[in-house]
Amino acid sequence: KPSISIIIPVYNGSKTIDKCVSSLKAQTLKQCEFIFVDDCSTDDTVEKLTSLTQDDNRFIILRQEKHFDPFQSRKRGIATATGEYIMFLDADDTFIPKACEKAYKIITRKNVDLFLFGSNAVQTEASSKKAIKGYRQYLRFENKIRGLYRTKEECRELYFKESGFGFSTSLAKKIFKAEILKQAMNELNPMLYLGYGQDLYQLIATMPYISSIYANNHYVLHNYFIGEGATQLGQNNFSIEKYKRLVSSANTYIEIENFLCNANLSDLDKSNALTCAKKGLLISAQKHLWCLSDENLAQGFAMLREAWKCDYLKNLPLNENLQRVNSFVLESIALSQEIKEEIRMAISNQRGRISMVTPLVSIIIPVYNVEKYLRECLDSVINQTMSSIEIICVDDGSTDSSADILKEY
């Protein structure tokens, strides 16, 4: 019996499948099975997979009869898996060679239902500098998540934070007890179709069954290639078609709401899960609105409003994009007067809040050749519970990378 089953949903992944398969063959833990579920690819993905894996009987290739989505592919993979534990990987990403070995040792030694590990951001030709910077900043937040949670109550404290979920919802950075995933997936609608945000849905679906978690993102076992694969959210050239798929997260939110109605969770847990889900899904849709080209920005606003209705402007990050809004949205003939007026009100409200805010506290940080400690220092200041602060860093001619770190922050 395999120690771990790794499930890889794939659709038209011919360009990236080689490196994915190579990383699986390179795993130092040999007691693994690798389950690829092809979602009716129209390129030569299956032919490539067959050729790359024919000499290794640990690889299983399943083909869907009809094109669905990665969620249904993972669901079928879970039903097929025979391993004691289950991990997930996207067909455009990789694991480091010792990923399975380390994940298995840690989850068995800690004896928990779920182990959360870390990821590395890999730049590609399709990656935008903004996407790389944003993802690496998020990884710094994740790297502070560390601990052992032995009860459902403690696990909930890890799940729910004021800003949203307390850790990444990506399934590729987790290892689960197989019996928990199988039980959770068996109780879901077999024909459920989800848009963007499928990882989040699956994570919430496992919540009633998770009683213990170990989190340590300093174990970096996964490589995320920004700008590749099906979503390609890190690309410089972000199309309106991709954005349309992204705002389909509103449908995923509705399905999460439906699931939580009958879930074996307290009313407080249901409310917290729903709040965190909305924050995560809506913020992602809002954030990637600004990745659209100028000619597509107005259409993106219309899509966002249609999908998320009255919530679409809630906490929308407008301030840093006011010039684009004024130039390409408010003057656009593609937007209705109603939407333009809603955006004007949002801009007015944000400007009002900014003009009224004077910092209550100024924090002054002298800096000289402290690259080893500076990130920890800045993270602690940025994460203060008081928001009405200003942070003044004075670099005294550092000769190491301190000044570059300050610019990054």
mmCIF file of C-alpha atoms in Angstrom:
data_model
loop_
_atom_site.group_PDB
_atom_site.id
_atom_site.type_symbol
_atom_site.label_atom_id
_atom_site.label_comp_id
_atom_site.label_asym_id
_atom_site.label_seq_id
_atom_site.Cartn_x
_atom_site.Cartn_y
_atom_site.Cartn_z
ATOM 1 C CA LYS A 1 0.000 0.000 0.000
ATOM 2 C CA PRO A 2 1.431 3.425 -0.923
ATOM 3 C CA SER A 3 2.340 5.775 1.882
ATOM 4 C CA ILE A 4 1.132 8.752 -0.165
ATOM 5 C CA SER A 5 -1.135 9.238 -3.158
ATOM 6 C CA ILE A 6 -0.410 12.418 -5.163
ATOM 7 C CA ILE A 7 -3.336 13.645 -7.259
ATOM 8 C CA ILE A 8 -2.672 15.834 -10.294
ATOM 9 C CA PRO A 9 -5.622 17.231 -12.291
ATOM 10 C CA VAL A 10 -4.572 18.190 -15.812
ATOM 11 C CA TYR A 11 -6.185 19.920 -18.773
ATOM 12 C CA ASN A 12 -4.178 20.873 -21.863
ATOM 13 C CA GLY A 13 -0.963 20.708 -19.863
ATOM 14 C CA SER A 14 1.319 19.517 -22.643
ATOM 15 C CA LYS A 15 3.744 22.450 -22.286
ATOM 16 C CA THR A 16 4.432 21.943 -18.583
ATOM 17 C CA ILE A 17 3.774 18.244 -17.917
ATOM 18 C CA ASP A 18 7.400 17.157 -18.451
ATOM 19 C CA LYS A 19 8.795 19.014 -15.439
ATOM 20 C CA CYS A 20 5.850 17.920 -13.280
ATOM 21 C CA VAL A 21 6.414 14.225 -14.077
ATOM 22 C CA SER A 22 10.175 14.596 -13.616
ATOM 23 C CA SER A 23 9.711 16.035 -10.135
ATOM 24 C CA LEU A 24 7.475 13.105 -9.178
ATOM 25 C CA LYS A 25 9.925 10.515 -10.511
ATOM 26 C CA ALA A 26 12.657 12.226 -8.486
ATOM 27 C CA GLN A 27 10.855 11.758 -5.154
ATOM 28 C CA THR A 28 13.086 10.059 -2.588
ATOM 29 C CA LEU A 29 10.073 8.355 -1.002
ATOM 30 C CA LYS A 30 9.362 5.475 -3.364
ATOM 31 C CA GLN A 31 6.146 4.225 -1.720
ATOM 32 C CA CYS A 32 3.994 6.683 -3.669
ATOM 33 C CA GLU A 33 1.345 6.527 -6.349
ATOM 34 C CA PHE A 34 0.840 9.375 -8.804
ATOM 35 C CA ILE A 35 -2.714 9.787 -10.099
ATOM 36 C CA PHE A 36 -3.163 12.051 -13.136
ATOM 37 C CA VAL A 37 -6.783 12.854 -13.980
ATOM 38 C CA ASP A 38 -7.119 14.280 -17.488
ATOM 39 C CA ASP A 39 -10.163 16.526 -17.949
ATOM 40 C CA CYS A 40 -10.657 15.822 -21.685
ATOM 41 C CA SER A 41 -7.564 17.644 -22.931
ATOM 42 C CA THR A 42 -7.659 18.729 -26.563
ATOM 43 C CA ASP A 43 -3.860 18.793 -26.993
ATOM 44 C CA ASP A 44 -1.381 15.911 -26.721
ATOM 45 C CA THR A 45 -1.272 15.859 -22.900
ATOM 46 C CA VAL A 46 -2.392 12.227 -22.577
ATOM 47 C CA GLU A 47 0.032 11.020 -25.243
ATOM 48 C CA LYS A 48 2.894 12.810 -23.507
ATOM 49 C CA LEU A 49 1.883 11.476 -20.113
ATOM 50 C CA THR A 50 1.690 7.926 -21.424
ATOM 51 C CA SER A 51 5.116 8.194 -23.001
ATOM 52 C CA LEU A 52 6.721 9.784 -19.913
ATOM 53 C CA THR A 53 5.282 7.308 -17.398
ATOM 54 C CA GLN A 54 5.080 3.971 -19.246
ATOM 55 C CA ASP A 55 8.201 2.634 -17.501
ATOM 56 C CA ASP A 56 6.889 3.335 -13.962
ATOM 57 C CA ASN A 57 3.847 1.450 -12.649
ATOM 58 C CA ARG A 58 3.351 3.963 -9.825
ATOM 59 C CA PHE A 59 1.709 6.308 -12.347
ATOM 60 C CA ILE A 60 -2.034 6.036 -12.970
ATOM 61 C CA ILE A 61 -3.690 7.988 -15.799
ATOM 62 C CA LEU A 62 -7.456 8.495 -15.606
ATOM 63 C CA ARG A 63 -9.550 10.235 -18.261
ATOM 64 C CA GLN A 64 -12.812 12.045 -17.609
ATOM 65 C CA GLU A 65 -15.660 11.233 -19.994
ATOM 66 C CA LYS A 66 -16.752 14.878 -20.042
ATOM 67 C CA HIS A 67 -14.916 18.158 -19.436
ATOM 68 C CA PHE A 68 -15.715 19.446 -15.945
ATOM 69 C CA ASP A 69 -13.151 21.227 -13.788
ATOM 70 C CA PRO A 70 -10.166 20.478 -11.511
ATOM 71 C CA PHE A 71 -12.507 19.951 -8.560
ATOM 72 C CA GLN A 72 -14.216 16.977 -10.215
ATOM 73 C CA SER A 73 -10.838 15.633 -11.343
ATOM 74 C CA ARG A 74 -9.474 15.801 -7.798
ATOM 75 C CA LYS A 75 -12.654 14.205 -6.491
ATOM 76 C CA ARG A 76 -12.179 11.242 -8.816
ATOM 77 C CA GLY A 77 -8.519 11.042 -7.870
ATOM 78 C CA ILE A 78 -9.426 10.923 -4.177
ATOM 79 C CA ALA A 79 -11.864 8.059 -4.814
ATOM 80 C CA THR A 80 -9.133 6.160 -6.685
ATOM 81 C CA ALA A 81 -6.317 6.800 -4.190
ATOM 82 C CA THR A 82 -5.071 3.886 -2.074
ATOM 83 C CA GLY A 83 -2.416 5.755 -0.072
ATOM 84 C CA GLU A 84 -2.483 6.372 3.660
ATOM 85 C CA TYR A 85 -2.134 10.101 2.987
ATOM 86 C CA ILE A 86 -3.011 12.354 0.036
ATOM 87 C CA MET A 87 -1.197 15.302 -1.504
ATOM 88 C CA PHE A 88 -2.111 17.463 -4.504
ATOM 89 C CA LEU A 89 -0.065 19.031 -7.272
ATOM 90 C CA ASP A 90 -0.960 21.176 -10.280
ATOM 91 C CA ALA A 91 0.372 20.009 -13.637
ATOM 92 C CA ASP A 92 2.406 23.200 -14.125
ATOM 93 C CA ASP A 93 4.173 23.052 -10.744
ATOM 94 C CA THR A 94 6.691 20.741 -9.044
ATOM 95 C CA PHE A 95 7.678 19.248 -5.697
ATOM 96 C CA ILE A 96 11.251 19.294 -4.437
ATOM 97 C CA PRO A 97 12.818 15.779 -4.480
ATOM 98 C CA LYS A 98 12.331 15.204 -0.731
ATOM 99 C CA ALA A 99 8.807 16.680 -0.561
ATOM 100 C CA CYS A 100 6.924 13.414 -0.065
ATOM 101 C CA GLU A 101 9.544 11.963 2.276
ATOM 102 C CA LYS A 102 9.550 15.027 4.531
ATOM 103 C CA ALA A 103 5.761 15.474 4.447
ATOM 104 C CA TYR A 104 5.208 11.825 5.361
ATOM 105 C CA LYS A 105 7.737 11.860 8.207
ATOM 106 C CA ILE A 106 6.284 15.027 9.709
ATOM 107 C CA ILE A 107 2.582 14.161 9.499
ATOM 108 C CA THR A 108 3.164 10.685 10.954
ATOM 109 C CA ARG A 109 5.511 11.933 13.683
ATOM 110 C CA LYS A 110 3.109 14.727 14.697
ATOM 111 C CA ASN A 111 0.119 12.372 14.244
ATOM 112 C CA VAL A 112 -2.199 15.042 12.827
ATOM 113 C CA ASP A 113 -4.961 15.124 10.233
ATOM 114 C CA LEU A 114 -3.384 17.903 8.173
ATOM 115 C CA PHE A 115 0.128 19.285 7.712
ATOM 116 C CA LEU A 116 0.627 22.733 6.130
ATOM 117 C CA PHE A 117 4.004 23.336 4.469
ATOM 118 C CA GLY A 118 5.609 26.129 2.478
ATOM 119 C CA SER A 119 6.027 27.072 -1.164
ATOM 120 C CA ASN A 120 8.647 28.758 -3.318
ATOM 121 C CA ALA A 121 7.737 31.332 -5.997
ATOM 122 C CA VAL A 122 9.470 30.618 -9.310
ATOM 123 C CA GLN A 123 9.613 33.378 -11.916
ATOM 124 C CA THR A 124 8.848 32.517 -15.537
ATOM 125 C CA GLU A 125 8.878 34.482 -18.783
ATOM 126 C CA ALA A 126 5.138 35.063 -18.355
ATOM 127 C CA SER A 127 5.494 36.432 -14.803
ATOM 128 C CA SER A 128 4.923 40.115 -14.176
ATOM 129 C CA LYS A 129 7.192 41.834 -11.652
ATOM 130 C CA LYS A 130 4.106 42.900 -9.708
ATOM 131 C CA ALA A 131 2.876 39.303 -9.472
ATOM 132 C CA ILE A 132 6.261 38.043 -8.292
ATOM 133 C CA LYS A 133 6.541 40.773 -5.662
ATOM 134 C CA GLY A 134 2.981 40.243 -4.468
ATOM 135 C CA TYR A 135 3.340 36.486 -4.124
ATOM 136 C CA ARG A 136 6.648 36.731 -2.287
ATOM 137 C CA GLN A 137 5.164 39.260 0.121
ATOM 138 C CA TYR A 138 2.345 36.796 0.767
ATOM 139 C CA LEU A 139 4.882 34.025 1.390
ATOM 140 C CA ARG A 140 6.474 36.175 4.091
ATOM 141 C CA PHE A 141 3.075 36.338 5.812
ATOM 142 C CA GLU A 142 2.693 32.570 5.478
ATOM 143 C CA ASN A 143 6.144 31.898 6.908
ATOM 144 C CA LYS A 144 4.978 33.253 10.259
ATOM 145 C CA ILE A 145 2.393 30.461 10.563
ATOM 146 C CA ARG A 146 3.841 27.774 12.765
ATOM 147 C CA GLY A 147 2.403 25.572 15.483
ATOM 148 C CA LEU A 148 0.640 22.408 16.566
ATOM 149 C CA TYR A 149 -3.142 22.542 16.926
ATOM 150 C CA ARG A 150 -4.569 19.542 18.766
ATOM 151 C CA THR A 151 -8.295 20.307 19.095
ATOM 152 C CA LYS A 152 -11.057 21.454 16.757
ATOM 153 C CA GLU A 153 -11.273 24.706 18.701
ATOM 154 C CA GLU A 154 -7.567 25.397 18.191
ATOM 155 C CA CYS A 155 -7.869 24.508 14.497
ATOM 156 C CA ARG A 156 -10.681 27.045 14.113
ATOM 157 C CA GLU A 157 -8.449 29.734 15.587
ATOM 158 C CA LEU A 158 -5.949 28.966 12.839
ATOM 159 C CA TYR A 159 -8.621 28.932 10.118
ATOM 160 C CA PHE A 160 -10.342 32.206 10.920
ATOM 161 C CA LYS A 161 -8.577 35.564 11.033
ATOM 162 C CA GLU A 162 -9.909 39.102 10.742
ATOM 163 C CA SER A 163 -8.362 39.501 7.290
ATOM 164 C CA GLY A 164 -9.656 36.134 6.016
ATOM 165 C CA PHE A 165 -8.319 32.606 6.253
ATOM 166 C CA GLY A 166 -5.236 32.278 8.413
ATOM 167 C CA PHE A 167 -3.259 30.293 5.845
ATOM 168 C CA SER A 168 -3.085 29.621 2.126
ATOM 169 C CA THR A 169 -6.047 27.707 0.726
ATOM 170 C CA SER A 170 -3.884 26.132 -1.995
ATOM 171 C CA LEU A 171 -4.194 22.334 -1.816
ATOM 172 C CA ALA A 172 -0.680 21.907 -3.243
ATOM 173 C CA LYS A 173 0.833 23.018 0.072
ATOM 174 C CA LYS A 174 -0.860 20.403 2.243
ATOM 175 C CA ILE A 175 -0.908 16.711 3.070
ATOM 176 C CA PHE A 176 -4.118 15.142 4.420
ATOM 177 C CA LYS A 177 -5.068 11.884 6.044
ATOM 178 C CA ALA A 178 -6.721 10.038 3.161
ATOM 179 C CA GLU A 179 -9.683 8.765 5.200
ATOM 180 C CA ILE A 180 -10.703 12.358 6.033
ATOM 181 C CA LEU A 181 -10.660 13.491 2.410
ATOM 182 C CA LYS A 182 -12.572 10.430 1.255
ATOM 183 C CA GLN A 183 -15.265 10.944 3.888
ATOM 184 C CA ALA A 184 -15.603 14.651 3.100
ATOM 185 C CA MET A 185 -15.797 14.160 -0.686
ATOM 186 C CA ASN A 186 -18.326 11.321 -0.468
ATOM 187 C CA GLU A 187 -20.883 13.663 1.051
ATOM 188 C CA LEU A 188 -20.698 16.312 -1.694
ATOM 189 C CA ASN A 189 -22.914 16.717 -4.739
ATOM 190 C CA PRO A 190 -21.392 14.347 -7.343
ATOM 191 C CA MET A 191 -22.229 16.748 -10.207
ATOM 192 C CA LEU A 192 -21.060 19.918 -8.477
ATOM 193 C CA TYR A 193 -19.384 22.360 -10.887
ATOM 194 C CA LEU A 194 -17.243 25.135 -9.450
ATOM 195 C CA GLY A 195 -15.609 28.220 -10.918
ATOM 196 C CA TYR A 196 -12.473 29.864 -9.545
ATOM 197 C CA GLY A 197 -11.823 29.137 -5.857
ATOM 198 C CA GLN A 198 -12.143 25.361 -5.947
ATOM 199 C CA ASP A 199 -9.286 24.797 -3.483
ATOM 200 C CA LEU A 200 -11.079 26.998 -0.973
ATOM 201 C CA TYR A 201 -14.325 25.028 -1.365
ATOM 202 C CA GLN A 202 -12.571 21.703 -0.844
ATOM 203 C CA LEU A 203 -10.738 23.016 2.199
ATOM 204 C CA ILE A 204 -13.984 24.214 3.781
ATOM 205 C CA ALA A 205 -15.614 20.852 2.967
ATOM 206 C CA THR A 206 -12.954 19.089 5.080
ATOM 207 C CA MET A 207 -13.345 21.427 8.073
ATOM 208 C CA PRO A 208 -15.939 19.308 9.947
ATOM 209 C CA TYR A 209 -13.513 16.370 9.933
ATOM 210 C CA ILE A 210 -10.209 18.091 10.800
ATOM 211 C CA SER A 211 -9.322 17.774 14.494
ATOM 212 C CA SER A 212 -5.569 18.403 14.443
ATOM 213 C CA ILE A 213 -3.162 20.449 12.313
ATOM 214 C CA TYR A 214 0.569 21.007 12.249
ATOM 215 C CA ALA A 215 1.690 24.150 10.401
ATOM 216 C CA ASN A 216 5.287 24.976 9.548
ATOM 217 C CA ASN A 217 5.858 26.899 6.330
ATOM 218 C CA HIS A 218 9.609 26.847 6.845
ATOM 219 C CA TYR A 219 9.444 23.394 5.265
ATOM 220 C CA VAL A 220 9.417 24.620 1.647
ATOM 221 C CA LEU A 221 8.408 21.545 -0.375
ATOM 222 C CA HIS A 222 6.500 23.017 -3.345
ATOM 223 C CA ASN A 223 7.521 25.151 -6.354
ATOM 224 C CA TYR A 224 4.859 27.485 -7.745
ATOM 225 C CA PHE A 225 5.611 28.701 -11.282
ATOM 226 C CA ILE A 226 3.972 32.122 -11.536
ATOM 227 C CA GLY A 227 2.299 32.813 -14.863
ATOM 228 C CA GLU A 228 1.951 29.232 -16.122
ATOM 229 C CA GLY A 229 -0.935 26.778 -16.196
ATOM 230 C CA ALA A 230 -4.676 27.149 -16.557
ATOM 231 C CA THR A 231 -5.288 30.347 -14.579
ATOM 232 C CA GLN A 232 -2.041 32.195 -15.383
ATOM 233 C CA LEU A 233 -2.870 34.952 -12.929
ATOM 234 C CA GLY A 234 0.704 36.171 -12.876
ATOM 235 C CA GLN A 235 0.913 36.987 -16.573
ATOM 236 C CA ASN A 236 1.793 40.423 -17.875
ATOM 237 C CA ASN A 237 -0.875 40.106 -20.570
ATOM 238 C CA PHE A 238 -4.048 39.336 -18.597
ATOM 239 C CA SER A 239 -6.998 38.759 -20.918
ATOM 240 C CA ILE A 240 -10.668 39.502 -20.332
ATOM 241 C CA GLU A 241 -11.425 35.795 -20.871
ATOM 242 C CA LYS A 242 -9.181 34.865 -17.947
ATOM 243 C CA TYR A 243 -10.801 37.563 -15.829
ATOM 244 C CA LYS A 244 -14.236 36.173 -16.623
ATOM 245 C CA ARG A 245 -13.123 32.806 -15.213
ATOM 246 C CA LEU A 246 -11.749 34.574 -12.162
ATOM 247 C CA VAL A 247 -15.001 36.374 -11.285
ATOM 248 C CA SER A 248 -16.802 33.023 -11.480
ATOM 249 C CA SER A 249 -15.578 32.781 -7.874
ATOM 250 C CA ALA A 250 -18.973 34.297 -7.022
ATOM 251 C CA ASN A 251 -20.562 30.969 -8.018
ATOM 252 C CA THR A 252 -18.101 29.128 -5.781
ATOM 253 C CA TYR A 253 -19.129 31.405 -2.911
ATOM 254 C CA ILE A 254 -22.783 30.447 -3.458
ATOM 255 C CA GLU A 255 -21.862 26.750 -3.376
ATOM 256 C CA ILE A 256 -19.865 27.285 -0.164
ATOM 257 C CA GLU A 257 -22.924 28.949 1.336
ATOM 258 C CA ASN A 258 -25.089 25.981 0.296
ATOM 259 C CA PHE A 259 -22.607 23.500 1.781
ATOM 260 C CA LEU A 260 -22.379 25.329 5.098
ATOM 261 C CA CYS A 261 -26.166 25.308 5.536
ATOM 262 C CA ASN A 262 -26.068 21.556 6.226
ATOM 263 C CA ALA A 263 -22.491 21.157 7.500
ATOM 264 C CA ASN A 264 -21.780 19.688 10.931
ATOM 265 C CA LEU A 265 -20.363 22.946 12.245
ATOM 266 C CA SER A 266 -21.449 25.455 14.871
ATOM 267 C CA ASP A 267 -23.307 28.558 13.747
ATOM 268 C CA LEU A 268 -20.255 30.637 14.673
ATOM 269 C CA ASP A 269 -17.944 28.452 12.567
ATOM 270 C CA LYS A 270 -20.352 28.656 9.633
ATOM 271 C CA SER A 271 -20.516 32.433 9.894
ATOM 272 C CA ASN A 272 -16.730 32.775 10.165
ATOM 273 C CA ALA A 273 -16.135 30.415 7.226
ATOM 274 C CA LEU A 274 -18.584 32.325 5.048
ATOM 275 C CA THR A 275 -17.067 35.693 5.963
ATOM 276 C CA CYS A 276 -13.522 34.481 5.285
ATOM 277 C CA ALA A 277 -14.579 32.856 2.004
ATOM 278 C CA LYS A 278 -16.165 36.074 0.745
ATOM 279 C CA LYS A 279 -13.117 38.118 1.703
ATOM 280 C CA GLY A 280 -10.723 35.737 0.004
ATOM 281 C CA LEU A 281 -12.676 35.260 -3.219
ATOM 282 C CA LEU A 282 -13.835 38.851 -3.669
ATOM 283 C CA ILE A 283 -10.447 40.386 -2.833
ATOM 284 C CA SER A 284 -8.783 38.146 -5.421
ATOM 285 C CA ALA A 285 -11.280 39.236 -8.076
ATOM 286 C CA GLN A 286 -10.795 42.890 -7.152
ATOM 287 C CA LYS A 287 -7.009 42.658 -7.053
ATOM 288 C CA HIS A 288 -6.732 41.118 -10.512
ATOM 289 C CA LEU A 289 -9.065 43.726 -11.993
ATOM 290 C CA TRP A 290 -6.019 45.995 -12.203
ATOM 291 C CA CYS A 291 -4.118 43.388 -14.248
ATOM 292 C CA LEU A 292 -6.425 44.071 -17.203
ATOM 293 C CA SER A 293 -5.363 46.327 -20.041
ATOM 294 C CA ASP A 294 -6.851 49.811 -20.284
ATOM 295 C CA GLU A 295 -9.261 48.840 -23.050
ATOM 296 C CA ASN A 296 -10.618 45.934 -20.958
ATOM 297 C CA LEU A 297 -10.840 47.685 -17.596
ATOM 298 C CA ALA A 298 -14.406 48.970 -18.003
ATOM 299 C CA GLN A 299 -15.611 45.544 -19.126
ATOM 300 C CA GLY A 300 -13.861 44.024 -16.113
ATOM 301 C CA PHE A 301 -15.738 46.373 -13.778
ATOM 302 C CA ALA A 302 -19.023 45.352 -15.394
ATOM 303 C CA MET A 303 -18.186 41.654 -14.986
ATOM 304 C CA LEU A 304 -17.225 42.154 -11.346
ATOM 305 C CA ARG A 305 -20.473 43.984 -10.618
ATOM 306 C CA GLU A 306 -22.606 41.380 -12.410
ATOM 307 C CA ALA A 307 -20.954 38.506 -10.511
ATOM 308 C CA TRP A 308 -20.738 40.021 -7.026
ATOM 309 C CA LYS A 309 -23.776 42.357 -7.160
ATOM 310 C CA CYS A 310 -23.891 44.893 -4.304
ATOM 311 C CA ASP A 311 -20.591 43.760 -2.762
ATOM 312 C CA TYR A 312 -18.367 44.364 -5.768
ATOM 313 C CA LEU A 313 -17.011 47.743 -4.569
ATOM 314 C CA LYS A 314 -16.675 46.733 -0.916
ATOM 315 C CA ASN A 315 -13.061 47.451 0.133
ATOM 316 C CA LEU A 316 -12.056 47.751 -3.528
ATOM 317 C CA PRO A 317 -8.425 49.024 -3.640
ATOM 318 C CA LEU A 318 -9.036 52.218 -5.626
ATOM 319 C CA ASN A 319 -6.564 54.696 -4.150
ATOM 320 C CA GLU A 320 -3.452 53.528 -5.964
ATOM 321 C CA ASN A 321 -5.439 53.214 -9.188
ATOM 322 C CA LEU A 322 -7.395 56.483 -9.177
ATOM 323 C CA GLN A 323 -5.743 57.787 -12.342
ATOM 324 C CA ARG A 324 -6.730 54.661 -14.292
ATOM 325 C CA VAL A 325 -10.251 54.802 -12.895
ATOM 326 C CA ASN A 326 -10.714 58.442 -13.912
ATOM 327 C CA SER A 327 -9.143 58.017 -17.339
ATOM 328 C CA PHE A 328 -10.490 54.685 -18.517
ATOM 329 C CA VAL A 329 -13.527 53.847 -16.403
ATOM 330 C CA LEU A 330 -15.425 57.037 -15.668
ATOM 331 C CA GLU A 331 -14.946 58.280 -19.241
ATOM 332 C CA SER A 332 -15.768 54.911 -20.817
ATOM 333 C CA ILE A 333 -18.880 54.598 -22.963
ATOM 334 C CA ALA A 334 -18.908 50.864 -22.150
ATOM 335 C CA LEU A 335 -20.072 51.484 -18.573
ATOM 336 C CA SER A 336 -23.580 52.454 -17.555
ATOM 337 C CA GLN A 337 -24.159 55.718 -15.703
ATOM 338 C CA GLU A 338 -25.306 53.697 -12.697
ATOM 339 C CA ILE A 339 -21.967 51.895 -12.369
ATOM 340 C CA LYS A 340 -20.042 55.149 -12.945
ATOM 341 C CA GLU A 341 -21.964 56.806 -10.120
ATOM 342 C CA GLU A 342 -21.265 53.866 -7.782
ATOM 343 C CA ILE A 343 -17.544 54.091 -8.565
ATOM 344 C CA ARG A 344 -17.549 57.887 -8.024
ATOM 345 C CA MET A 345 -19.128 57.336 -4.602
ATOM 346 C CA ALA A 346 -16.500 54.723 -3.707
ATOM 347 C CA ILE A 347 -13.698 57.109 -4.740
ATOM 348 C CA SER A 348 -15.273 59.938 -2.744
ATOM 349 C CA ASN A 349 -15.572 57.764 0.367
ATOM 350 C CA GLN A 350 -11.969 56.580 0.129
ATOM 351 C CA ARG A 351 -10.646 60.121 -0.406
ATOM 352 C CA GLY A 352 -12.647 61.285 2.583
ATOM 353 C CA ARG A 353 -11.208 58.604 4.838
ATOM 354 C CA ILE A 354 -7.654 59.331 3.689
ATOM 355 C CA SER A 355 -7.908 63.112 4.182
ATOM 356 C CA MET A 356 -9.280 62.681 7.719
ATOM 357 C CA VAL A 357 -6.635 60.255 8.943
ATOM 358 C CA THR A 358 -3.616 61.637 10.812
ATOM 359 C CA PRO A 359 -1.331 58.999 12.349
ATOM 360 C CA LEU A 360 -1.651 58.623 16.106
ATOM 361 C CA VAL A 361 1.819 57.101 16.343
ATOM 362 C CA SER A 362 5.014 57.591 14.335
ATOM 363 C CA ILE A 363 7.466 54.679 14.496
ATOM 364 C CA ILE A 364 11.068 55.618 13.674
ATOM 365 C CA ILE A 365 13.518 52.877 12.711
ATOM 366 C CA PRO A 366 17.212 53.706 12.154
ATOM 367 C CA VAL A 367 18.790 51.126 9.834
ATOM 368 C CA TYR A 368 22.420 50.207 9.198
ATOM 369 C CA ASN A 369 23.580 46.817 7.821
ATOM 370 C CA VAL A 370 20.836 44.758 9.484
ATOM 371 C CA GLU A 371 19.729 42.609 6.536
ATOM 372 C CA LYS A 372 19.611 39.495 8.750
ATOM 373 C CA TYR A 373 17.032 40.980 11.127
ATOM 374 C CA LEU A 374 15.276 43.691 9.126
ATOM 375 C CA ARG A 375 12.423 41.637 7.655
ATOM 376 C CA GLU A 376 11.441 40.340 11.095
ATOM 377 C CA CYS A 377 11.490 43.882 12.440
ATOM 378 C CA LEU A 378 9.379 45.303 9.599
ATOM 379 C CA ASP A 379 6.894 42.422 9.711
ATOM 380 C CA SER A 380 6.310 43.054 13.414
ATOM 381 C CA VAL A 381 5.605 46.735 12.759
ATOM 382 C CA ILE A 382 3.367 46.184 9.734
ATOM 383 C CA ASN A 383 1.240 43.709 11.689
ATOM 384 C CA GLN A 384 0.465 46.046 14.584
ATOM 385 C CA THR A 385 -3.207 45.954 15.576
ATOM 386 C CA MET A 386 -3.324 49.758 15.561
ATOM 387 C CA SER A 387 -3.757 50.904 11.958
ATOM 388 C CA SER A 388 -3.316 54.652 12.519
ATOM 389 C CA ILE A 389 0.494 54.649 12.380
ATOM 390 C CA GLU A 390 3.263 55.846 10.099
ATOM 391 C CA ILE A 391 6.563 53.999 9.749
ATOM 392 C CA ILE A 392 9.696 56.078 9.122
ATOM 393 C CA CYS A 393 12.824 54.111 8.203
ATOM 394 C CA VAL A 394 16.118 56.014 8.045
ATOM 395 C CA ASP A 395 18.945 54.136 6.323
ATOM 396 C CA ASP A 396 22.364 55.302 7.495
ATOM 397 C CA GLY A 397 24.311 54.328 4.351
ATOM 398 C CA SER A 398 24.017 50.538 4.642
ATOM 399 C CA THR A 399 26.501 48.568 2.545
ATOM 400 C CA ASP A 400 24.506 45.327 2.627
ATOM 401 C CA SER A 401 21.015 44.739 1.169
ATOM 402 C CA SER A 402 19.155 46.652 3.929
ATOM 403 C CA ALA A 403 18.209 49.526 1.600
ATOM 404 C CA ASP A 404 16.807 47.095 -1.004
ATOM 405 C CA ILE A 405 14.689 45.394 1.665
ATOM 406 C CA LEU A 406 13.300 48.782 2.757
ATOM 407 C CA LYS A 407 12.363 49.624 -0.862
ATOM 408 C CA GLU A 408 10.667 46.251 -1.200
ATOM 409 C CA TYR A 409 8.502 46.915 1.866
#
